[in-house]
Amino acid sequence: MARGPDKQFDPEEVLREAMCLFWAKGYAATGLAELQSAMGIGRKSLYDTFGNKRQLFLKALQLYSETVASRVVTELGRKGSALGNVRRLLRKLQREHSQPQSTGCLLGVSMAQFRTADPEMAAVLRLHLSHVEEAYYGAFKRARAAGELGSTTNLRDLARLYMAIHQGLALIGRVQDVPAVPRSIVSAALAILESA
Amino acid sequence: MARGPDKQFDPEEVLREAMCLFWAKGYAATGLAELQSAMGIGRKSLYDTFGNKRQLFLKALQLYSETVASRVVTELGRKGSALGNVRRLLRKLQREHSQPQSTGCLLGVSMAQFRTADPEMAAVLRLHLSHVEEAYYGAFKRARAAGELGSTTNLRDLARLYMAIHQGLALIGRVQDVPAVPRSIVSAALAILESA
DNA sequence: CCAAACATAGACCGATCGGTCAATAAAAAA
DNA sequence: TTTTTTATTGACCGATCGGTCTATGTTTGG
């Protein structure tokens, strides 16, 4: 048997480029021409490697989800004060979503575009949301054990609220160029924890 | 001078149909064929009346914004307890965004699709956000005057947080079919007010 | 050296996109 | 009625869409 030449590109690397393009422009507004230009590969290679546009997007979505989710988990799982971790993470998000060219969250953008129409797509989105929720829930549970949170607050509800704030912040950061708004949102979100 | 026949349709009525379609499917995914079918008018009439697809969408966006914003203002401006108004509004939102076919918020969907790339579009989105923010701010200010809110809380921050929760809830409701999640979000959001 | 197996570039496909235009119908002013 | 203005319809336009396929390397096993 014979073997041809190896791929001249790293699939994950070009996938990351595609992800960034989808992230900034959305699914429908991103054409194949732009994609192959940003990815730096020919169209045949694209289809041979990723199937089609929808599958490429799904893979990009999963890559994004893994990247973001693992980051949230890591940030919230650090040693030390669990509430301190939450505060640090939210302040970072605030800074990121205050930048004028902030593209928000690819997951959020995608939720807006597909809804439950595409089951496979919806599954990825739901899974990601639950990952974020669990990360916050774990942090809050640890905070309570450490006496950082009162015993009356419903931690599951609180975690879901933070997930919503997380997404809302990203969404608003996409359109709002005034840094004061994200700052307010995060400040108020953190103030909750002081009296909870 | 002579005058021809009047329009055989009500522009605002067909605009509302277009709005619903954009709402459910997003801008790019909604084609002219679908639009003229849903609106029940010919293509020439569509272009004569609304300009082009983008302008049609802008008009739909403004119609939606007016509808929603005026509703929020009305709900939060009712007589009686200001915090009671906030609670009632959030419970209503919870119910709406728990329904499986919830399409979320057209403004949120649009934020995800255009960002600041289109200045005119971004202006409508920002204006809407500020309307919602002001409605909440007014309610909170009234609540403080009535002694329903402590004097330490920053009301501007709180209003912006509620705006973010408002949008986040709508976004998540689009993809999440489990009613427990919106319920949790709203419960936790209302719990904030108890100790603020 | 040859041939099988691979990857590449880019021409090419039908379908659909947003947008325009000519032909027809209809109604009011003269 | 005749004329003028308007609305409606549906054919039509070039451009672009996502997707395929052929022609051309290029590399490795025989």
GROMACS .gro file of C-alpha atoms (C1' of nucleotides) in nm, chain C:
model
   30
  393DC     C1'    1   1.084   0.383  -1.163
  394DC     C1'    2   0.630   0.309  -1.118
  395DA     C1'    3   0.196   0.314  -0.921
  396DA     C1'    4  -0.123   0.362  -0.547
  397DA     C1'    5  -0.291   0.681  -0.209
  398DC     C1'    6  -0.320   1.101  -0.052
  399DA     C1'    7  -0.372   1.647  -0.048
  400DT     C1'    8  -0.409   2.066  -0.305
  401DA     C1'    9  -0.601   2.435  -0.593
  402DG     C1'   10  -0.966   2.602  -0.839
  403DA     C1'   11  -1.315   2.550  -1.193
  404DC     C1'   12  -1.773   2.440  -1.181
  405DC     C1'   13  -2.271   2.324  -1.032
  406DG     C1'   14  -2.771   2.420  -0.938
  407DA     C1'   15  -3.014   2.679  -0.604
  408DT     C1'   16  -3.114   3.067  -0.378
  409DC     C1'   17  -3.003   3.521  -0.240
  410DG     C1'   18  -3.158   4.033  -0.235
  411DG     C1'   19  -3.326   4.351  -0.556
  412DT     C1'   20  -3.543   4.547  -1.005
  413DC     C1'   21  -3.859   4.605  -1.383
  414DA     C1'   22  -4.222   4.583  -1.723
  415DA     C1'   23  -4.702   4.473  -1.773
  416DT     C1'   24  -5.157   4.487  -1.578
  417DA     C1'   25  -5.534   4.639  -1.297
  418DA     C1'   26  -5.769   4.979  -1.055
  419DA     C1'   27  -5.932   5.404  -0.883
  420DA     C1'   28  -5.987   5.903  -0.864
  421DA     C1'   29  -5.955   6.368  -1.099
  422DA     C1'   30  -6.085   6.606  -1.511
   0.00000   0.00000   0.00000
